[in-house]
Coordinates of C-alpha atoms in Angstrom, one line a residue:
Chain Y
M1 CA -6.6 38.3 14.8
T2 CA -6.3 34.8 16.3
E3 CA -9.9 33.7 16.2
W4 CA -11.9 32.6 13.2
T5 CA -15.7 31.9 13.5
G6 CA -17.2 28.5 12.6
D7 CA -18.4 30.0 9.3
Q8 CA -14.9 31.3 8.5
L9 CA -13.4 27.9 9.3
I10 CA -15.9 26.2 6.9
Q11 CA -14.9 28.7 4.2
V12 CA -11.1 28.2 4.8
D13 CA -11.7 24.4 4.8
Q14 CA -13.3 24.6 1.4
T15 CA -10.7 27.1 0.0
V16 CA -7.7 24.9 0.9
R17 CA -9.6 21.8 -0.3
R18 CA -9.9 23.4 -3.7
W19 CA -6.2 24.3 -3.7
L20 CA -5.3 20.7 -3.0
V21 CA -7.6 19.4 -5.7
E22 CA -5.8 21.7 -8.2
L23 CA -2.3 20.8 -7.0
G24 CA -3.3 17.1 -7.0
R25 CA -4.4 17.4 -10.7
E26 CA -1.1 18.9 -11.6
A27 CA 0.9 16.2 -9.7
R28 CA -1.0 13.5 -11.5
E29 CA -0.2 15.1 -14.8
T30 CA 3.5 15.5 -14.1
K31 CA 5.6 13.1 -16.0
N32 CA 8.9 11.9 -14.6
Q33 CA 10.8 13.5 -17.4
D34 CA 9.7 16.8 -16.0
L35 CA 11.0 16.0 -12.6
H36 CA 14.3 17.1 -11.2
V37 CA 15.2 14.9 -8.2
G38 CA 17.8 16.0 -5.7
Q39 CA 19.1 14.6 -2.4
K40 CA 18.8 16.4 0.9
E41 CA 21.5 16.2 3.6
G42 CA 23.6 13.9 1.4
D43 CA 21.1 11.1 2.0
F44 CA 20.0 9.2 -1.1
R45 CA 16.8 8.2 0.6
N46 CA 15.9 11.7 1.5
I47 CA 14.9 13.3 -1.8
V48 CA 13.2 16.5 -3.1
T49 CA 11.8 17.3 -6.5
N50 CA 11.0 20.5 -8.2
L51 CA 7.3 19.7 -7.6
D52 CA 7.9 19.8 -3.8
T53 CA 9.5 23.2 -4.2
T54 CA 6.9 24.7 -6.5
N55 CA 3.9 23.2 -4.6
Q56 CA 5.3 24.7 -1.4
A57 CA 5.9 28.1 -2.8
W58 CA 2.4 28.1 -4.3
L59 CA 0.8 27.1 -1.0
V60 CA 2.8 29.7 1.0
D61 CA 1.6 32.4 -1.4
H62 CA -2.0 31.3 -1.2
I63 CA -2.0 30.9 2.6
R64 CA -0.5 34.4 2.9
S65 CA -3.2 35.7 0.7
I66 CA -5.9 34.6 3.1
D67 CA -4.0 34.8 6.4
P68 CA -1.2 37.4 6.0
D69 CA 0.2 37.4 9.5
A70 CA 0.3 33.7 10.0
H71 CA 3.5 31.7 10.7
I72 CA 4.2 28.8 8.3
V73 CA 6.1 25.6 9.0
A74 CA 7.0 23.8 5.9
E75 CA 9.2 20.9 4.8
E76 CA 11.3 22.4 2.1
G77 CA 13.7 25.4 2.1
D78 CA 14.4 27.9 4.8
L79 CA 11.2 29.5 5.9
Q80 CA 11.7 31.0 9.3
R81 CA 10.2 28.6 11.8
P82 CA 8.2 30.2 14.7
E83 CA 9.4 29.8 18.2
T84 CA 6.0 29.2 19.7
M85 CA 2.6 28.0 18.6
A86 CA 1.0 31.3 19.5
G87 CA -1.4 32.7 16.9
H88 CA -2.1 31.0 13.5
V89 CA 0.5 28.4 12.5
W90 CA 0.2 26.7 9.2
F91 CA 2.0 23.4 8.3
I92 CA 2.8 22.4 4.7
D93 CA 4.0 19.1 3.3
P94 CA 4.1 19.8 -0.4
I95 CA 4.7 16.2 -1.4
D96 CA 4.5 13.6 1.4
G97 CA 6.1 10.3 0.3
T98 CA 8.4 11.7 -2.3
L99 CA 10.1 8.3 -2.9
N100 CA 6.6 6.9 -3.7
F101 CA 5.8 9.9 -5.9
V102 CA 8.9 9.4 -8.0
H103 CA 9.2 5.6 -8.0
E104 CA 5.6 4.3 -7.6
K105 CA 3.5 7.2 -8.9
T106 CA 1.0 6.3 -6.2
D107 CA 0.7 6.5 -2.4
F108 CA 1.8 10.1 -2.0
A109 CA -0.1 13.0 -0.5
I110 CA -0.2 16.8 -0.2
M111 CA -0.8 18.0 3.4
V112 CA -1.7 21.3 5.0
A113 CA -2.8 22.1 8.6
L114 CA -3.8 25.1 10.6
Y115 CA -3.2 25.3 14.3
I116 CA -4.5 28.3 16.3
D117 CA -2.8 29.1 19.6
G118 CA -1.5 25.5 19.6
K119 CA -5.0 24.0 19.0
P120 CA -5.3 21.5 16.1
T121 CA -8.0 23.4 14.1
L122 CA -8.1 22.3 10.4
G123 CA -6.3 19.6 8.5
W124 CA -6.1 18.6 4.8
I125 CA -4.6 15.4 3.3
A126 CA -4.9 15.0 -0.5
K127 CA -4.5 11.4 -1.5
V128 CA -3.6 12.5 -5.0
M129 CA -3.9 9.5 -7.2
T130 CA -7.5 8.7 -6.0
N131 CA -8.5 12.3 -6.0
Q132 CA -9.6 12.2 -2.4
V133 CA -9.1 15.1 0.0
F134 CA -9.5 14.3 3.7
H135 CA -10.3 17.5 5.5
G136 CA -12.0 19.2 8.4
G137 CA -11.4 19.5 12.1
P138 CA -12.9 19.4 15.6
T139 CA -15.3 22.3 15.0
I140 CA -16.7 21.3 11.6
G141 CA -16.2 17.5 11.5
A142 CA -14.0 15.3 9.3
F143 CA -14.7 14.5 5.7
V144 CA -13.4 12.7 2.7
N145 CA -14.4 14.9 -0.2
D146 CA -18.1 15.6 0.6
Q147 CA -18.7 12.5 2.7
K148 CA -18.6 12.8 6.5
L149 CA -16.3 10.3 8.2
V150 CA -17.5 8.3 11.1
P151 CA -15.8 8.1 14.5
V152 CA -13.4 5.2 14.9
A153 CA -14.5 1.8 16.3
D154 CA -12.3 1.0 19.3
L155 CA -10.5 -2.1 18.0
G156 CA -7.4 -3.7 19.6
L157 CA -4.0 -4.6 18.1
K158 CA -5.1 -8.2 17.2
E159 CA -8.3 -7.0 15.6
S160 CA -7.0 -5.1 12.6
I161 CA -4.0 -3.8 10.8
L162 CA -1.2 -1.6 12.2
I163 CA 0.9 0.7 10.0
V164 CA 4.5 1.4 11.0
S165 CA 7.5 3.3 9.8
G166 CA 9.6 1.0 7.7
R167 CA 12.9 2.7 8.5
R168 CA 12.3 2.6 12.3
L169 CA 11.2 -1.1 12.1
I170 CA 14.2 -2.2 10.2
S171 CA 16.7 -0.3 12.3
G172 CA 15.5 -2.7 15.0
E173 CA 14.0 -0.1 17.4
K174 CA 12.4 -2.2 20.0
P175 CA 9.0 -0.5 20.4
Y176 CA 8.4 -0.8 16.6
V177 CA 9.3 -4.5 16.5
A178 CA 7.3 -5.3 19.7
I179 CA 4.1 -3.5 18.6
A180 CA 4.3 -4.7 15.0
S181 CA 4.8 -8.3 16.2
A182 CA 1.8 -8.1 18.4
A183 CA -0.6 -6.7 15.8
L184 CA -2.8 -8.9 13.6
A185 CA -0.6 -7.7 10.7
Y186 CA 1.4 -4.7 9.9
R187 CA 2.0 -2.7 6.7
V188 CA 4.7 -0.3 5.6
L189 CA 3.4 2.3 3.1
G190 CA 6.1 4.9 2.9
S191 CA 3.8 8.0 3.3
A192 CA 2.4 9.5 6.5
G193 CA -0.5 11.0 4.6
I194 CA -1.5 7.6 3.1
S195 CA -1.1 5.9 6.4
F196 CA -3.4 8.5 8.1
S197 CA -5.9 8.1 5.3
R198 CA -6.2 4.4 6.1
L199 CA -6.9 5.3 9.7
F200 CA -9.6 7.7 8.7
L201 CA -11.3 5.0 6.6
Q202 CA -10.9 2.5 9.5
Q203 CA -8.6 0.3 7.4
A204 CA -6.2 0.2 10.3
T205 CA -6.2 0.7 14.1
G206 CA -2.9 2.4 14.5
Y207 CA 0.1 4.1 12.9
F208 CA 3.4 4.3 14.7
S209 CA 6.2 6.4 13.4
K210 CA 8.6 9.3 14.1
L211 CA 7.1 12.3 12.3
S212 CA 8.3 15.8 11.5
P213 CA 5.8 18.6 12.2
W214 CA 4.6 18.7 8.5
D215 CA 4.1 14.9 8.5
L216 CA 2.0 14.9 11.7
A217 CA 0.1 18.2 11.7
A218 CA -2.8 17.5 9.3
G219 CA -3.2 13.9 10.3
R220 CA -3.3 14.8 14.0
V221 CA -6.2 17.3 13.5
L222 CA -8.3 14.7 11.6
A223 CA -7.4 11.7 13.7
E224 CA -8.3 13.5 17.0
T225 CA -11.5 14.7 15.4
L226 CA -12.4 11.0 14.7
G227 CA -11.6 9.9 18.2
Y228 CA -8.1 8.5 17.7
V229 CA -5.4 9.0 20.4
V230 CA -2.4 10.9 19.1
K231 CA 0.4 10.6 21.7
S232 CA 3.9 9.5 22.4
L233 CA 4.1 6.1 24.1
D234 CA 5.2 7.7 27.4
G235 CA 2.4 10.2 27.3
S236 CA 4.6 13.2 27.1
P237 CA 3.1 16.2 25.2
L238 CA 3.6 16.5 21.5
N239 CA 5.8 19.4 20.4
M240 CA 4.5 20.5 17.0
L241 CA 7.7 22.4 16.2
S242 CA 10.0 19.4 16.4
S243 CA 9.8 15.7 15.5
N244 CA 7.8 13.3 17.6
T245 CA 7.7 9.6 18.0
V246 CA 4.0 9.2 18.0
L247 CA 1.4 6.5 18.0
I248 CA -1.9 7.4 16.4
A249 CA -4.4 4.7 17.4
T250 CA -7.7 3.7 18.8
T251 CA -7.8 3.9 22.6
K252 CA -7.6 0.1 22.9
T253 CA -4.7 -0.2 20.5
Y254 CA -2.8 2.7 22.2
R255 CA -3.2 1.1 25.7
E256 CA -2.2 -2.3 24.5
S257 CA 0.9 -0.9 22.8
V258 CA 2.0 1.1 25.9
K259 CA 1.7 -2.1 27.9
I260 CA 3.7 -4.1 25.4
V261 CA 6.5 -1.6 25.4
K262 CA 6.6 -1.3 29.2
D263 CA 6.6 -5.1 29.8
Chain X
M1 CA -4.5 -33.0 -24.9
T2 CA -1.6 -31.0 -23.5
E3 CA -1.0 -28.4 -26.1
W4 CA -3.1 -25.4 -26.9
T5 CA -2.5 -23.3 -30.0
G6 CA -1.7 -19.6 -29.7
D7 CA -5.3 -18.7 -30.7
Q8 CA -6.7 -21.1 -28.1
L9 CA -4.4 -19.4 -25.5
I10 CA -5.7 -16.0 -26.4
Q11 CA -9.3 -17.3 -26.1
V12 CA -8.6 -18.8 -22.7
D13 CA -6.8 -15.6 -21.6
Q14 CA -9.9 -13.6 -22.4
T15 CA -12.3 -16.1 -20.9
V16 CA -10.6 -16.2 -17.5
R17 CA -10.2 -12.4 -17.6
R18 CA -14.0 -12.1 -17.9
W19 CA -14.4 -14.5 -15.0
L20 CA -12.2 -12.4 -12.8
V21 CA -13.9 -9.2 -13.7
E22 CA -17.2 -10.8 -12.6
L23 CA -15.8 -12.2 -9.4
G24 CA -14.1 -8.9 -8.7
R25 CA -17.4 -7.0 -9.0
E26 CA -19.0 -9.4 -6.6
A27 CA -16.2 -9.0 -4.1
R28 CA -16.4 -5.2 -4.3
E29 CA -20.1 -5.4 -3.5
T30 CA -19.8 -7.8 -0.6
K31 CA -20.4 -6.1 2.7
N32 CA -18.7 -7.2 5.8
Q33 CA -21.9 -8.2 7.4
D34 CA -22.2 -10.9 4.7
L35 CA -18.8 -12.3 5.5
H36 CA -18.1 -15.3 7.7
V37 CA -14.5 -15.2 8.8
G38 CA -12.8 -18.4 10.1
Q39 CA -9.4 -19.3 11.2
K40 CA -7.2 -21.9 9.6
E41 CA -4.8 -24.1 11.5
G42 CA -5.7 -22.3 14.8
D43 CA -3.8 -19.2 13.6
F44 CA -5.7 -16.0 14.0
R45 CA -3.6 -14.4 11.3
N46 CA -4.5 -17.1 8.8
I47 CA -8.1 -16.5 7.9
V48 CA -10.6 -17.7 5.4
T49 CA -14.0 -16.2 4.5
N50 CA -17.1 -17.6 2.8
L51 CA -16.0 -15.6 -0.3
D52 CA -12.7 -17.5 -0.5
T53 CA -14.7 -20.7 -0.5
T54 CA -17.4 -19.7 -3.0
N55 CA -14.9 -18.0 -5.4
Q56 CA -12.8 -21.1 -5.4
A57 CA -15.7 -23.5 -6.1
W58 CA -16.9 -21.2 -8.9
L59 CA -13.5 -21.1 -10.5
V60 CA -13.0 -24.8 -10.2
D61 CA -16.3 -25.4 -11.9
H62 CA -15.6 -22.9 -14.7
I63 CA -12.0 -24.2 -15.2
R64 CA -13.4 -27.8 -15.5
S65 CA -15.9 -26.6 -18.0
I66 CA -13.2 -25.5 -20.4
D67 CA -10.4 -28.0 -19.4
P68 CA -12.1 -31.1 -18.0
D69 CA -9.0 -33.2 -17.5
A70 CA -6.8 -30.6 -15.9
H71 CA -5.4 -30.8 -12.4
I72 CA -6.2 -27.9 -10.1
V73 CA -4.1 -26.6 -7.1
A74 CA -6.0 -24.3 -4.9
E75 CA -5.6 -22.6 -1.6
E76 CA -8.8 -23.6 0.2
G77 CA -10.2 -27.0 1.0
D78 CA -9.1 -30.4 0.1
L79 CA -8.8 -30.7 -3.7
Q80 CA -6.5 -33.5 -4.6
R81 CA -3.1 -32.0 -5.4
P82 CA -1.3 -33.5 -8.4
E83 CA 2.0 -35.3 -7.8
T84 CA 3.7 -33.8 -10.9
M85 CA 3.4 -30.8 -13.1
A86 CA 2.7 -33.0 -16.2
G87 CA -0.2 -31.9 -18.4
H88 CA -2.4 -28.9 -17.6
V89 CA -2.1 -27.7 -14.0
W90 CA -4.3 -24.7 -12.9
F91 CA -3.6 -22.7 -9.7
I92 CA -6.3 -20.7 -7.9
D93 CA -6.0 -18.1 -5.1
P94 CA -9.7 -17.2 -4.6
I95 CA -8.9 -14.2 -2.4
D96 CA -5.2 -13.3 -2.0
G97 CA -4.6 -11.0 1.0
T98 CA -7.7 -12.1 2.9
L99 CA -6.7 -10.0 6.0
N100 CA -6.6 -6.9 3.7
F101 CA -9.9 -7.9 2.1
V102 CA -11.6 -8.1 5.5
H103 CA -9.9 -5.2 7.4
E104 CA -8.8 -2.8 4.7
K105 CA -11.3 -3.4 1.8
T106 CA -8.4 -2.8 -0.5
D107 CA -5.1 -4.4 -1.6
F108 CA -6.5 -7.9 -2.2
A109 CA -6.5 -9.9 -5.4
I110 CA -7.9 -12.9 -7.2
M111 CA -5.3 -15.0 -8.9
V112 CA -5.4 -17.9 -11.4
A113 CA -2.6 -19.5 -13.5
L114 CA -2.2 -22.2 -16.0
Y115 CA 1.0 -24.3 -16.3
I116 CA 1.4 -26.8 -19.2
D117 CA 3.9 -29.6 -18.6
G118 CA 5.5 -27.4 -16.0
K119 CA 5.8 -24.4 -18.3
P120 CA 4.3 -21.1 -16.9
T121 CA 1.8 -20.5 -19.7
L122 CA -1.0 -18.0 -18.6
G123 CA -1.5 -15.9 -15.5
W124 CA -4.2 -13.7 -14.2
I125 CA -4.2 -11.3 -11.2
A126 CA -7.3 -9.2 -10.6
K127 CA -6.6 -6.2 -8.5
V128 CA -10.2 -6.0 -7.5
M129 CA -10.6 -2.5 -6.0
T130 CA -9.1 -0.8 -9.1
N131 CA -10.9 -3.1 -11.5
Q132 CA -7.5 -4.0 -13.1
V133 CA -6.8 -7.5 -14.4
F134 CA -3.2 -8.3 -15.2
H135 CA -3.1 -11.2 -17.6
G136 CA -1.2 -12.9 -20.4
G137 CA 1.9 -15.1 -20.7
P138 CA 5.1 -15.7 -22.7
T139 CA 3.3 -16.6 -25.9
I140 CA 0.8 -13.7 -26.0
G141 CA 2.4 -11.0 -24.0
A142 CA 1.4 -9.4 -20.6
F143 CA -1.4 -6.9 -20.3
V144 CA -3.2 -4.8 -17.7
N145 CA -6.8 -4.8 -19.0
D146 CA -6.3 -4.0 -22.7
Q147 CA -3.0 -2.2 -22.3
K148 CA 0.2 -4.1 -23.2
L149 CA 2.8 -4.0 -20.4
V150 CA 6.4 -3.0 -21.2
P151 CA 9.5 -5.1 -20.3
V152 CA 11.1 -4.1 -17.1
A153 CA 13.9 -1.6 -16.8
D154 CA 16.9 -3.2 -15.1
L155 CA 17.2 -1.1 -12.0
G156 CA 19.2 -2.0 -8.9
L157 CA 18.2 -2.1 -5.2
K158 CA 19.2 1.5 -4.5
E159 CA 17.3 2.8 -7.5
S160 CA 13.7 1.9 -6.6
I161 CA 11.4 0.3 -4.1
L162 CA 11.6 -3.3 -2.8
I163 CA 8.5 -5.2 -1.5
V164 CA 9.0 -7.8 1.2
S165 CA 6.9 -10.2 3.3
G166 CA 6.1 -8.4 6.6
R167 CA 6.0 -11.7 8.5
R168 CA 9.4 -12.8 7.4
L169 CA 11.0 -9.5 7.9
I170 CA 9.7 -9.1 11.5
S171 CA 10.6 -12.6 12.5
G172 CA 14.2 -11.4 11.9
E173 CA 15.1 -13.8 9.0
K174 CA 18.5 -12.4 7.9
P175 CA 18.1 -12.4 4.1
Y176 CA 14.9 -10.3 4.4
V177 CA 16.5 -7.8 6.8
A178 CA 19.7 -7.6 4.8
I179 CA 18.0 -7.0 1.4
A180 CA 15.3 -4.6 2.8
S181 CA 18.1 -2.6 4.5
A182 CA 20.0 -2.3 1.3
A183 CA 17.1 -1.1 -0.8
L184 CA 16.2 2.5 -1.4
A185 CA 13.1 1.8 0.6
Y186 CA 10.9 -1.2 1.3
R187 CA 7.2 -1.7 1.5
V188 CA 5.0 -4.3 3.2
L189 CA 1.6 -4.6 1.4
G190 CA 0.1 -7.9 2.7
S191 CA -0.8 -9.4 -0.6
A192 CA 1.3 -11.2 -3.2
G193 CA -1.0 -10.2 -6.0
I194 CA -0.8 -6.5 -5.1
S195 CA 3.0 -6.8 -4.7
F196 CA 3.3 -8.5 -8.2
S197 CA 1.0 -5.8 -9.7
R198 CA 3.5 -3.1 -8.6
L199 CA 6.3 -5.0 -10.3
F200 CA 4.3 -5.2 -13.5
L201 CA 3.8 -1.4 -13.5
Q202 CA 7.5 -0.9 -12.6
Q203 CA 6.6 0.7 -9.2
A204 CA 9.2 -1.6 -7.6
T205 CA 12.3 -3.6 -8.6
G206 CA 11.8 -6.7 -6.5
Y207 CA 9.5 -8.7 -4.3
F208 CA 10.9 -11.1 -1.7
S209 CA 8.7 -13.5 0.1
K210 CA 8.0 -17.1 0.9
L211 CA 5.1 -18.0 -1.3
S212 CA 2.7 -20.9 -1.6
P213 CA 2.0 -22.3 -5.1
W214 CA -1.2 -20.3 -5.5
D215 CA 0.5 -17.1 -4.3
L216 CA 3.3 -17.5 -6.8
A217 CA 1.9 -19.2 -9.9
A218 CA 0.2 -16.3 -11.7
G219 CA 2.7 -13.7 -10.7
R220 CA 5.6 -15.9 -12.0
V221 CA 4.0 -16.3 -15.4
L222 CA 3.6 -12.5 -15.9
A223 CA 6.9 -11.5 -14.2
E224 CA 8.9 -13.8 -16.4
T225 CA 7.0 -12.5 -19.4
L226 CA 8.1 -9.0 -18.5
G227 CA 11.8 -10.0 -18.0
Y228 CA 11.9 -10.4 -14.3
V229 CA 14.0 -13.1 -12.7
V230 CA 11.9 -15.4 -10.5
K231 CA 14.3 -17.5 -8.5
S232 CA 15.3 -18.7 -5.0
L233 CA 18.4 -16.9 -3.7
D234 CA 20.5 -20.0 -4.1
G235 CA 19.3 -20.5 -7.6
S236 CA 17.7 -23.9 -6.9
P237 CA 14.7 -24.7 -9.1
L238 CA 11.3 -23.6 -8.0
N239 CA 8.9 -26.4 -7.1
M240 CA 5.4 -25.2 -8.0
L241 CA 3.8 -27.9 -5.9
S242 CA 5.2 -26.6 -2.6
S243 CA 6.2 -23.3 -1.0
N244 CA 9.2 -21.4 -2.2
T245 CA 11.3 -18.6 -0.8
V246 CA 11.6 -16.6 -3.9
L247 CA 12.9 -13.3 -5.1
I248 CA 11.1 -11.8 -8.1
A249 CA 13.3 -9.0 -9.3
T250 CA 15.1 -7.2 -12.1
T251 CA 18.4 -9.0 -13.0
K252 CA 20.4 -6.2 -11.3
T253 CA 18.4 -6.3 -8.1
Y254 CA 18.5 -10.1 -8.1
R255 CA 22.3 -10.2 -8.5
E256 CA 22.8 -7.5 -5.8
S257 CA 20.6 -9.3 -3.4
V258 CA 22.3 -12.7 -3.9
K259 CA 25.7 -10.9 -3.2
I260 CA 24.3 -9.2 -0.1
V261 CA 23.1 -12.4 1.4
K262 CA 26.3 -14.3 0.6
D263 CA 28.5 -11.6 2.1

């Protein structure tokens, strides 16, 4: 079974949305004294909490209950990653922006996505602290909670805000510095999900970062649904099973950025 | 009259808080089609709206109604700036983070401060979109709405988030790059008021920027009340009638930052 009807997609959309509302409520109620924070790969900036782990296990269980044969690509632990995008592939980021979650108690997200035969099909981004779930896909449209989102206005770099990866910018990677310098202003928010949410609400014209599959998958579904370009700067195809340096932007901002980096 | 009693300060604190709640409500209800956006000094990144102008005029009138002989230092227009900090000096930033206000509809603030004979006395930062007013001072304590804020925990650069000026960072100014690189992570938020509010809620350990008097005045009052250091990196005294490159930070983060920049 690799096809779901439109009605089935609507049902799945609402089901996963309810899951994220529930996980979001728990995350908001979690006090820091209940958190165990560990490092990954010996990097003190790359952390994981017990909530990342339990959220992910909960989501894996629940996804398997509705889609037993699907592959799942998730941030934490050692789930077997599929070798191709054939069939149903789900992506999970159980806490996106874990540093923000631990230190700011805001600007973190929970993200889930479904790709069918490589096609971005459904995406969910729960902006936990404001109790907003961005959800939907190309077949059913994109929403924030029950409100339909409108297609993006095609603004250029100098007409609104750009969001960039703080780590990439400060390491001096030239495309990041060049594009951020050209923008009206740039912001560094520390969470892919929160950055995507600002695109969906037209609070920014672009988001430039290097993203892991679980950072990109849900945002890509919704961004493309709303008319954003989701591409690498050289136009090479995205590989959803590895990291991508990707610019999610209005057409005009994308074109201007490509030109700036080429020049 | 240059002294106000503790009771008078409490009354002034509550009065100005009410003003900011009222101005905040109006700002939330202002649609972009009602905004006129102009450039200042021929700089497309330095903008002013009709709401900056009307908020400021409203605040100047209301301040004069309770403190007729005070001096007022404000961001917009051509109020006569005092030559010294003697007596009562009020500071007004009618919309802090105007780019965010226009393009993001979030992360902007309205800020007011009162200094008496150079002493930081009362400060108000209205985080408009969340309807929070941070207010108070060394005599009466610091609050968010009715909740008393707790003194800062003395965390270092590697233990939490740093907030920096995006413009300074990207122009390659060495202290900004060095301190941001050393921090656990850094954020760029585009508003001094919002950045200060994160310090007050202990969502960050420091904020490093070059700030005009109206950007700094209210935040300084509240930050010092909560135990933050508010200083230039070389320890030279702040001049509240001109711009200052200033690090607002926990003692530990301040000391570490000074060492990093010296080395």
